[in-house]
mmCIF file of C-alpha atoms in Angstrom:
data_model
loop_
_atom_site.group_PDB
_atom_site.id
_atom_site.type_symbol
_atom_site.label_atom_id
_atom_site.label_comp_id
_atom_site.label_asym_id
_atom_site.label_seq_id
_atom_site.Cartn_x
_atom_site.Cartn_y
_atom_site.Cartn_z
ATOM 1 C CA UNK A 1 -15.921 10.806 9.820
ATOM 2 C CA UNK A 2 -15.036 9.294 13.425
ATOM 3 C CA UNK A 3 -14.957 5.118 14.439
ATOM 4 C CA UNK A 4 -16.765 4.034 17.368
ATOM 5 C CA UNK A 5 -15.916 0.745 18.847
ATOM 6 C CA UNK A 6 -17.091 -2.758 19.503
ATOM 7 C CA UNK A 7 -15.837 -6.229 19.262
ATOM 8 C CA UNK A 8 -17.578 -9.191 17.451
ATOM 9 C CA UNK A 9 -17.734 -12.212 19.624
ATOM 10 C CA UNK A 10 -15.920 -15.639 18.910
ATOM 11 C CA UNK A 11 -14.236 -14.029 15.886
ATOM 12 C CA UNK A 12 -12.496 -16.880 13.800
ATOM 13 C CA UNK A 13 -8.755 -16.721 13.547
ATOM 14 C CA UNK A 14 -8.665 -13.572 15.105
ATOM 15 C CA UNK A 15 -7.571 -14.577 18.682
ATOM 16 C CA UNK A 16 -3.593 -15.023 19.010
ATOM 17 C CA UNK A 17 -2.424 -18.315 19.378
ATOM 18 C CA UNK A 18 1.470 -18.201 19.374
ATOM 19 C CA UNK A 19 3.816 -15.533 20.474
ATOM 20 C CA UNK A 20 5.612 -14.916 17.095
ATOM 21 C CA UNK A 21 9.029 -14.020 18.717
ATOM 22 C CA UNK A 22 10.107 -11.767 16.075
ATOM 23 C CA UNK A 23 13.318 -10.843 18.237
ATOM 24 C CA UNK A 24 14.603 -14.416 17.022
ATOM 25 C CA UNK A 25 14.065 -14.271 13.430
ATOM 26 C CA UNK A 26 17.147 -12.591 12.843
ATOM 27 C CA UNK A 27 19.188 -15.345 14.641
ATOM 28 C CA UNK A 28 21.223 -16.863 11.691
ATOM 29 C CA UNK A 29 21.160 -20.627 12.654
ATOM 30 C CA UNK A 30 17.613 -20.230 13.928
ATOM 31 C CA UNK A 31 16.400 -22.437 10.947
ATOM 32 C CA UNK A 32 18.588 -25.184 11.314
ATOM 33 C CA UNK A 33 18.814 -25.269 15.159
ATOM 34 C CA UNK A 34 14.886 -25.954 14.914
ATOM 35 C CA UNK A 35 14.833 -28.295 12.200
ATOM 36 C CA UNK A 36 17.592 -30.217 14.227
ATOM 37 C CA UNK A 37 15.231 -30.516 17.273
ATOM 38 C CA UNK A 38 12.749 -33.033 17.667
ATOM 39 C CA UNK A 39 10.436 -30.867 20.071
ATOM 40 C CA UNK A 40 9.883 -28.849 17.055
ATOM 41 C CA UNK A 41 6.562 -28.918 15.678
ATOM 42 C CA UNK A 42 6.268 -28.885 11.723
ATOM 43 C CA UNK A 43 3.441 -27.995 9.507
ATOM 44 C CA UNK A 44 3.392 -29.286 5.798
ATOM 45 C CA UNK A 45 1.623 -26.709 3.434
ATOM 46 C CA UNK A 46 0.872 -28.115 0.148
ATOM 47 C CA UNK A 47 -0.419 -25.342 -1.909
ATOM 48 C CA UNK A 48 -3.610 -23.947 -0.131
ATOM 49 C CA UNK A 49 -4.156 -27.524 1.834
ATOM 50 C CA UNK A 50 -2.313 -28.657 5.287
ATOM 51 C CA UNK A 51 -2.713 -32.495 6.934
ATOM 52 C CA UNK A 52 -5.537 -32.602 9.394
ATOM 53 C CA UNK A 53 -6.330 -34.943 11.823
ATOM 54 C CA UNK A 54 -10.464 -35.384 11.867
ATOM 55 C CA UNK A 55 -12.202 -36.456 14.871
ATOM 56 C CA UNK A 56 -9.348 -34.996 17.397
ATOM 57 C CA UNK A 57 -10.290 -34.956 20.806
ATOM 58 C CA UNK A 58 -11.127 -31.072 21.911
ATOM 59 C CA UNK A 59 -8.980 -29.060 23.558
ATOM 60 C CA UNK A 60 -11.643 -26.118 24.411
ATOM 61 C CA UNK A 61 -10.066 -23.225 23.150
ATOM 62 C CA UNK A 62 -12.345 -23.614 19.261
ATOM 63 C CA UNK A 63 -14.033 -19.837 18.895
ATOM 64 C CA UNK A 64 -17.746 -21.632 19.302
ATOM 65 C CA UNK A 65 -16.065 -24.594 21.908
ATOM 66 C CA UNK A 66 -18.300 -25.729 24.558
ATOM 67 C CA UNK A 67 -15.764 -27.802 26.074
ATOM 68 C CA UNK A 68 -16.861 -31.054 24.886
ATOM 69 C CA UNK A 69 -16.846 -33.185 21.882
ATOM 70 C CA UNK A 70 -14.107 -33.809 19.027
ATOM 71 C CA UNK A 71 -12.823 -31.434 16.374
ATOM 72 C CA UNK A 72 -10.379 -31.312 13.992
ATOM 73 C CA UNK A 73 -6.232 -30.555 14.619
ATOM 74 C CA UNK A 74 -3.450 -29.768 12.678
ATOM 75 C CA UNK A 75 -1.337 -32.736 11.706
ATOM 76 C CA UNK A 76 1.968 -31.252 13.019
ATOM 77 C CA UNK A 77 5.270 -33.902 13.154
ATOM 78 C CA UNK A 78 8.749 -33.535 13.977
ATOM 79 C CA UNK A 79 11.517 -32.421 11.670
ATOM 80 C CA UNK A 80 12.770 -34.277 9.017
ATOM 81 C CA UNK A 81 15.689 -34.249 6.647
ATOM 82 C CA UNK A 82 13.670 -33.062 3.353
ATOM 83 C CA UNK A 83 12.446 -30.347 5.313
ATOM 84 C CA UNK A 84 15.370 -28.114 4.430
ATOM 85 C CA UNK A 85 14.735 -28.674 0.843
ATOM 86 C CA UNK A 86 11.595 -26.526 1.071
ATOM 87 C CA UNK A 87 10.753 -23.086 1.914
ATOM 88 C CA UNK A 88 11.024 -23.223 5.979
ATOM 89 C CA UNK A 89 9.043 -20.218 7.947
ATOM 90 C CA UNK A 90 9.587 -19.809 11.743
ATOM 91 C CA UNK A 91 5.895 -19.149 12.908
ATOM 92 C CA UNK A 92 6.509 -18.855 16.514
ATOM 93 C CA UNK A 93 6.318 -20.559 20.079
ATOM 94 C CA UNK A 94 3.587 -21.561 21.872
ATOM 95 C CA UNK A 95 3.393 -21.130 26.156
ATOM 96 C CA UNK A 96 5.445 -24.326 26.966
ATOM 97 C CA UNK A 97 8.392 -22.630 24.640
ATOM 98 C CA UNK A 98 7.432 -25.127 21.795
ATOM 99 C CA UNK A 99 8.884 -23.768 18.384
ATOM 100 C CA UNK A 100 6.367 -24.134 15.247
ATOM 101 C CA UNK A 101 7.849 -24.214 11.677
ATOM 102 C CA UNK A 102 5.893 -24.363 8.331
ATOM 103 C CA UNK A 103 7.463 -26.211 5.285
ATOM 104 C CA UNK A 104 5.895 -25.143 2.183
ATOM 105 C CA UNK A 105 5.447 -27.468 -0.958
ATOM 106 C CA UNK A 106 4.062 -27.497 -4.339
ATOM 107 C CA UNK A 107 0.053 -27.981 -4.479
ATOM 108 C CA UNK A 108 -0.123 -31.640 -5.183
ATOM 109 C CA UNK A 109 -0.821 -32.574 -8.712
ATOM 110 C CA UNK A 110 -3.976 -34.718 -8.596
ATOM 111 C CA UNK A 111 -6.527 -33.790 -5.842
ATOM 112 C CA UNK A 112 -6.302 -36.858 -3.695
ATOM 113 C CA UNK A 113 -3.477 -39.426 -4.444
ATOM 114 C CA UNK A 114 -4.133 -42.542 -2.435
ATOM 115 C CA UNK A 115 -2.564 -43.196 1.081
ATOM 116 C CA UNK A 116 -0.274 -41.148 3.351
ATOM 117 C CA UNK A 117 -0.681 -37.423 4.062
ATOM 118 C CA UNK A 118 -2.863 -36.495 1.120
ATOM 119 C CA UNK A 119 -6.088 -38.242 2.208
ATOM 120 C CA UNK A 120 -6.006 -35.986 5.297
ATOM 121 C CA UNK A 121 -5.129 -32.574 3.156
ATOM 122 C CA UNK A 122 -7.716 -29.886 4.188
ATOM 123 C CA UNK A 123 -7.901 -26.294 3.198
ATOM 124 C CA UNK A 124 -8.501 -23.371 5.648
ATOM 125 C CA UNK A 125 -12.417 -22.560 4.429
ATOM 126 C CA UNK A 126 -12.812 -25.941 5.276
ATOM 127 C CA UNK A 127 -11.621 -26.695 8.978
ATOM 128 C CA UNK A 128 -10.268 -23.308 10.426
ATOM 129 C CA UNK A 129 -13.671 -22.391 12.236
ATOM 130 C CA UNK A 130 -13.627 -25.571 14.465
ATOM 131 C CA UNK A 131 -9.450 -25.617 15.047
ATOM 132 C CA UNK A 132 -7.937 -24.704 18.423
ATOM 133 C CA UNK A 133 -6.776 -20.914 18.695
ATOM 134 C CA UNK A 134 -2.883 -22.420 18.324
ATOM 135 C CA UNK A 135 -3.692 -24.495 15.109
ATOM 136 C CA UNK A 136 -5.859 -21.843 13.575
ATOM 137 C CA UNK A 137 -3.128 -18.917 13.982
ATOM 138 C CA UNK A 138 -0.398 -21.503 12.482
ATOM 139 C CA UNK A 139 -2.471 -22.436 9.737
ATOM 140 C CA UNK A 140 -3.372 -18.892 8.761
ATOM 141 C CA UNK A 141 0.040 -17.552 9.496
ATOM 142 C CA UNK A 142 1.518 -20.455 7.534
ATOM 143 C CA UNK A 143 -0.689 -19.929 4.470
ATOM 144 C CA UNK A 144 -0.241 -16.167 4.414
ATOM 145 C CA UNK A 145 3.561 -16.239 4.231
ATOM 146 C CA UNK A 146 3.380 -19.386 1.866
ATOM 147 C CA UNK A 147 1.420 -17.137 -0.583
ATOM 148 C CA UNK A 148 3.558 -14.186 -0.222
ATOM 149 C CA UNK A 149 6.639 -16.125 -0.972
ATOM 150 C CA UNK A 150 4.936 -17.613 -4.032
ATOM 151 C CA UNK A 151 4.534 -14.708 -5.880
ATOM 152 C CA UNK A 152 7.251 -12.675 -4.775
ATOM 153 C CA UNK A 153 10.456 -14.709 -6.021
ATOM 154 C CA UNK A 154 12.027 -11.790 -7.961
ATOM 155 C CA UNK A 155 12.757 -8.284 -6.850
ATOM 156 C CA UNK A 156 10.210 -5.883 -7.687
ATOM 157 C CA UNK A 157 13.131 -2.970 -8.671
ATOM 158 C CA UNK A 158 15.350 -4.894 -10.592
ATOM 159 C CA UNK A 159 13.898 -8.352 -11.632
ATOM 160 C CA UNK A 160 16.496 -10.514 -10.062
ATOM 161 C CA UNK A 161 15.800 -13.583 -7.841
ATOM 162 C CA UNK A 162 14.860 -13.005 -4.349
ATOM 163 C CA UNK A 163 15.998 -15.296 -1.003
ATOM 164 C CA UNK A 164 14.171 -15.866 2.151
ATOM 165 C CA UNK A 165 15.774 -14.679 5.670
ATOM 166 C CA UNK A 166 14.661 -13.731 8.860
ATOM 167 C CA UNK A 167 12.955 -17.181 9.028
ATOM 168 C CA UNK A 168 10.808 -16.645 6.116
ATOM 169 C CA UNK A 169 9.822 -13.210 7.240
ATOM 170 C CA UNK A 170 11.525 -11.239 4.550
ATOM 171 C CA UNK A 171 13.121 -11.417 0.930
ATOM 172 C CA UNK A 172 16.808 -9.871 -0.149
ATOM 173 C CA UNK A 173 17.473 -9.183 -3.730
ATOM 174 C CA UNK A 174 20.356 -11.337 -4.669
ATOM 175 C CA UNK A 175 21.669 -8.149 -6.791
ATOM 176 C CA UNK A 176 20.734 -4.902 -5.198
ATOM 177 C CA UNK A 177 20.342 -6.074 -1.526
ATOM 178 C CA UNK A 178 16.927 -4.376 -1.174
ATOM 179 C CA UNK A 179 14.930 -6.186 1.180
ATOM 180 C CA UNK A 180 10.860 -7.058 0.798
ATOM 181 C CA UNK A 181 8.546 -7.621 3.422
ATOM 182 C CA UNK A 182 5.216 -9.696 3.380
ATOM 183 C CA UNK A 183 2.167 -7.773 2.093
ATOM 184 C CA UNK A 184 -0.965 -7.655 3.609
ATOM 185 C CA UNK A 185 -3.915 -6.205 1.516
ATOM 186 C CA UNK A 186 -6.515 -4.156 4.010
ATOM 187 C CA UNK A 187 -10.198 -4.766 2.866
ATOM 188 C CA UNK A 188 -13.125 -3.367 4.678
ATOM 189 C CA UNK A 189 -16.629 -5.165 5.148
ATOM 190 C CA UNK A 190 -19.994 -3.893 6.505
ATOM 191 C CA UNK A 191 -23.112 -4.437 7.366
ATOM 192 C CA UNK A 192 -25.323 -1.786 6.400
ATOM 193 C CA UNK A 193 -28.798 -0.966 7.578
ATOM 194 C CA UNK A 194 -31.208 1.603 6.756
ATOM 195 C CA UNK A 195 -33.602 3.629 9.119
ATOM 196 C CA UNK A 196 -35.916 0.571 9.488
ATOM 197 C CA UNK A 197 -33.277 -1.415 10.703
ATOM 198 C CA UNK A 198 -33.340 -4.038 7.489
ATOM 199 C CA UNK A 199 -29.828 -5.209 6.405
ATOM 200 C CA UNK A 200 -28.707 -4.639 3.120
ATOM 201 C CA UNK A 201 -27.280 -8.063 1.492
ATOM 202 C CA UNK A 202 -25.749 -8.208 -2.329
ATOM 203 C CA UNK A 203 -25.091 -10.696 -4.981
ATOM 204 C CA UNK A 204 -21.703 -10.333 -6.494
ATOM 205 C CA UNK A 205 -21.148 -10.306 -10.151
ATOM 206 C CA UNK A 206 -20.362 -13.760 -10.792
ATOM 207 C CA UNK A 207 -21.636 -15.515 -7.836
ATOM 208 C CA UNK A 208 -24.446 -18.105 -8.025
ATOM 209 C CA UNK A 209 -28.008 -17.518 -7.308
ATOM 210 C CA UNK A 210 -28.691 -17.365 -3.538
ATOM 211 C CA UNK A 211 -25.312 -16.278 -2.504
ATOM 212 C CA UNK A 212 -26.085 -12.956 -0.922
ATOM 213 C CA UNK A 213 -23.518 -11.457 1.804
ATOM 214 C CA UNK A 214 -22.353 -7.769 3.159
ATOM 215 C CA UNK A 215 -20.463 -5.327 0.898
ATOM 216 C CA UNK A 216 -16.474 -5.300 1.245
ATOM 217 C CA UNK A 217 -13.750 -3.527 -0.688
ATOM 218 C CA UNK A 218 -10.453 -2.517 -0.333
ATOM 219 C CA UNK A 219 -8.591 0.313 1.312
ATOM 220 C CA UNK A 220 -6.858 2.854 -1.160
ATOM 221 C CA UNK A 221 -4.040 4.305 -0.780
ATOM 222 C CA UNK A 222 -4.277 7.502 1.433
ATOM 223 C CA UNK A 223 -7.599 6.455 2.606
ATOM 224 C CA UNK A 224 -8.713 6.332 6.225
ATOM 225 C CA UNK A 225 -11.059 3.019 7.166
ATOM 226 C CA UNK A 226 -14.037 4.930 7.569
ATOM 227 C CA UNK A 227 -13.494 6.729 4.263
ATOM 228 C CA UNK A 228 -12.716 3.379 2.713
ATOM 229 C CA UNK A 229 -16.494 2.151 4.169
ATOM 230 C CA UNK A 230 -18.311 5.218 2.948
ATOM 231 C CA UNK A 231 -16.937 5.344 -0.560
ATOM 232 C CA UNK A 232 -17.168 1.090 -1.426
ATOM 233 C CA UNK A 233 -20.872 1.618 -0.594
ATOM 234 C CA UNK A 234 -21.046 4.479 -2.426
ATOM 235 C CA UNK A 235 -19.569 2.956 -5.223
ATOM 236 C CA UNK A 236 -21.533 -0.255 -5.034
ATOM 237 C CA UNK A 237 -25.064 0.586 -4.446
ATOM 238 C CA UNK A 238 -25.172 4.188 -4.507
ATOM 239 C CA UNK A 239 -25.832 4.608 -1.024
ATOM 240 C CA UNK A 240 -24.574 7.464 1.180
ATOM 241 C CA UNK A 241 -23.783 6.119 5.164
ATOM 242 C CA UNK A 242 -22.898 7.523 8.668
ATOM 243 C CA UNK A 243 -22.278 6.278 12.098
ATOM 244 C CA UNK A 244 -19.636 3.926 10.675
ATOM 245 C CA UNK A 245 -18.560 1.442 13.549
ATOM 246 C CA UNK A 246 -15.703 -0.617 13.863
ATOM 247 C CA UNK A 247 -16.771 -4.083 15.179
ATOM 248 C CA UNK A 248 -13.647 -6.206 14.899
ATOM 249 C CA UNK A 249 -10.936 -7.663 12.468
ATOM 250 C CA UNK A 250 -9.929 -11.034 10.914
ATOM 251 C CA UNK A 251 -6.723 -12.093 9.019
ATOM 252 C CA UNK A 252 -7.617 -13.619 5.891
ATOM 253 C CA UNK A 253 -4.887 -15.691 3.921
ATOM 254 C CA UNK A 254 -6.832 -15.777 0.445
ATOM 255 C CA UNK A 255 -4.098 -14.751 -0.429
ATOM 256 C CA UNK A 256 -2.983 -12.142 1.832
ATOM 257 C CA UNK A 257 -5.713 -9.711 3.266
ATOM 258 C CA UNK A 258 -6.997 -8.493 6.705
ATOM 259 C CA UNK A 259 -10.548 -7.954 6.645
ATOM 260 C CA UNK A 260 -11.753 -5.229 9.058
ATOM 261 C CA UNK A 261 -15.645 -5.203 9.815
ATOM 262 C CA UNK A 262 -17.888 -2.381 10.557
ATOM 263 C CA UNK A 263 -21.601 -1.654 10.596
ATOM 264 C CA UNK A 264 -23.100 1.549 9.105
ATOM 265 C CA UNK A 265 -26.286 3.453 8.560
ATOM 266 C CA UNK A 266 -27.677 4.303 5.022
ATOM 267 C CA UNK A 267 -28.989 7.649 4.740
ATOM 268 C CA UNK A 268 -31.573 6.614 2.225
ATOM 269 C CA UNK A 269 -32.749 3.073 0.939
ATOM 270 C CA UNK A 270 -32.874 3.449 -2.911
ATOM 271 C CA UNK A 271 -30.092 1.333 -4.645
ATOM 272 C CA UNK A 272 -27.955 2.226 -7.614
ATOM 273 C CA UNK A 273 -25.701 -0.880 -8.482
ATOM 274 C CA UNK A 274 -22.476 -0.898 -9.922
ATOM 275 C CA UNK A 275 -23.164 -3.547 -12.507
ATOM 276 C CA UNK A 276 -19.591 -4.535 -13.082
ATOM 277 C CA UNK A 277 -19.206 -5.395 -9.368
ATOM 278 C CA UNK A 278 -22.978 -6.375 -8.073
ATOM 279 C CA UNK A 279 -25.524 -8.647 -9.626
ATOM 280 C CA UNK A 280 -28.368 -7.843 -7.520
ATOM 281 C CA UNK A 281 -28.686 -6.422 -3.947
ATOM 282 C CA UNK A 282 -31.962 -6.111 -1.717
ATOM 283 C CA UNK A 283 -32.868 -4.899 1.804
ATOM 284 C CA UNK A 284 -33.568 -7.872 4.298
ATOM 285 C CA UNK A 285 -36.108 -7.316 7.352
ATOM 286 C CA UNK A 286 -34.870 -9.964 10.022
ATOM 287 C CA UNK A 287 -38.277 -11.945 9.586
ATOM 288 C CA UNK A 288 -37.738 -12.083 5.650
ATOM 289 C CA UNK A 289 -34.166 -13.125 5.957
ATOM 290 C CA UNK A 290 -35.052 -16.074 8.623
ATOM 291 C CA UNK A 291 -37.451 -17.133 6.146
ATOM 292 C CA UNK A 292 -35.222 -17.407 3.025
ATOM 293 C CA UNK A 293 -32.504 -18.920 4.860
ATOM 294 C CA UNK A 294 -34.710 -21.442 6.477
ATOM 295 C CA UNK A 295 -36.245 -22.338 2.734
ATOM 296 C CA UNK A 296 -32.762 -22.601 1.164
ATOM 297 C CA UNK A 297 -33.345 -19.730 -0.978
ATOM 298 C CA UNK A 298 -29.970 -18.159 0.362
ATOM 299 C CA UNK A 299 -26.705 -19.754 1.273
ATOM 300 C CA UNK A 300 -25.201 -18.270 4.529
ATOM 301 C CA UNK A 301 -21.484 -17.405 4.639
ATOM 302 C CA UNK A 302 -18.928 -19.673 5.883
ATOM 303 C CA UNK A 303 -18.683 -20.004 9.749
ATOM 304 C CA UNK A 304 -15.165 -18.661 9.333
ATOM 305 C CA UNK A 305 -15.956 -15.463 7.875
ATOM 306 C CA UNK A 306 -16.206 -11.818 9.551
ATOM 307 C CA UNK A 307 -19.360 -11.594 7.272
ATOM 308 C CA UNK A 308 -21.320 -14.643 8.834
ATOM 309 C CA UNK A 309 -20.726 -12.790 12.187
ATOM 310 C CA UNK A 310 -21.905 -9.307 11.045
ATOM 311 C CA UNK A 311 -24.825 -10.639 9.711
ATOM 312 C CA UNK A 312 -25.615 -13.016 13.038
ATOM 313 C CA UNK A 313 -24.845 -9.683 15.025
ATOM 314 C CA UNK A 314 -27.950 -7.912 13.143
ATOM 315 C CA UNK A 315 -30.026 -10.683 13.130
ATOM 316 C CA UNK A 316 -29.335 -11.435 17.001
ATOM 317 C CA UNK A 317 -28.347 -15.388 16.830
ATOM 318 C CA UNK A 318 -26.591 -18.224 15.079
ATOM 319 C CA UNK A 319 -26.998 -18.938 11.600
ATOM 320 C CA UNK A 320 -27.158 -22.375 12.585
ATOM 321 C CA UNK A 321 -30.478 -22.037 14.320
ATOM 322 C CA UNK A 322 -32.440 -21.553 11.499
ATOM 323 C CA UNK A 323 -30.496 -23.168 8.685
ATOM 324 C CA UNK A 324 -27.736 -26.050 10.232
ATOM 325 C CA UNK A 325 -24.312 -26.167 8.605
#
């Protein structure tokens, strides 16, 4: 089963915003040198949130940008001495040669302590769609790396502690010397249409009423992406598909995924649901979907997600034209 290719326009998190400069990671003094340089920009990561400046002057490189207005921006700062006590991650450099680091700290014990940086903490889902390309890359990369480090403090071979090296892009076992690299879990996500050009949307088990989206699932070992699309659709709703077409991909650091987007055409329309995964599934014409969206009977996917772009591609326009965010 081959893959046709097309790309989704204006896909959040998908456009490069930094040069990662992987060749610098092996320099033994890299982090010390950058922490001593006041021109280095540092992002504090507190659990899954970072400090954000709201109402920042727009720099014109957001995915949906029209070149005017204001937008949120990461609250980056110069290094401080206490940064060396945290997990420090080298993220890369921008076109001017400015280096970017992240310092990862535990999440705050309360939601919003009064004063200081705490009041400005936001998650990637909250602001990611409105960040500049640079800021979106900085946030997504820092979050994905921090999530990986948080769950890989011990060697999977012998159980001994591991330590971060290579600017935070590798962990080494203190006992056996084995090296462990950041993990990315690949998932396929697909808009499935039938021969009447209706879109299949489903509500996952455990989701609230009215929350419908396209199907998705993780790639399995020894499986191609197209085969994963076909398998997941068949497992979840009992359909066979053909004409699997690649549309785009998006890093999704919740905690460490890559979402690879497709469209596919079903050979039939009779649904057989995998009850453990799918609470309900329905075929929608464009008119039906617009009506229930406008009535508030379904909630649209977040503007950050590739799921929303897949739906908009089928619908033919932005969901905000029917249900403003």
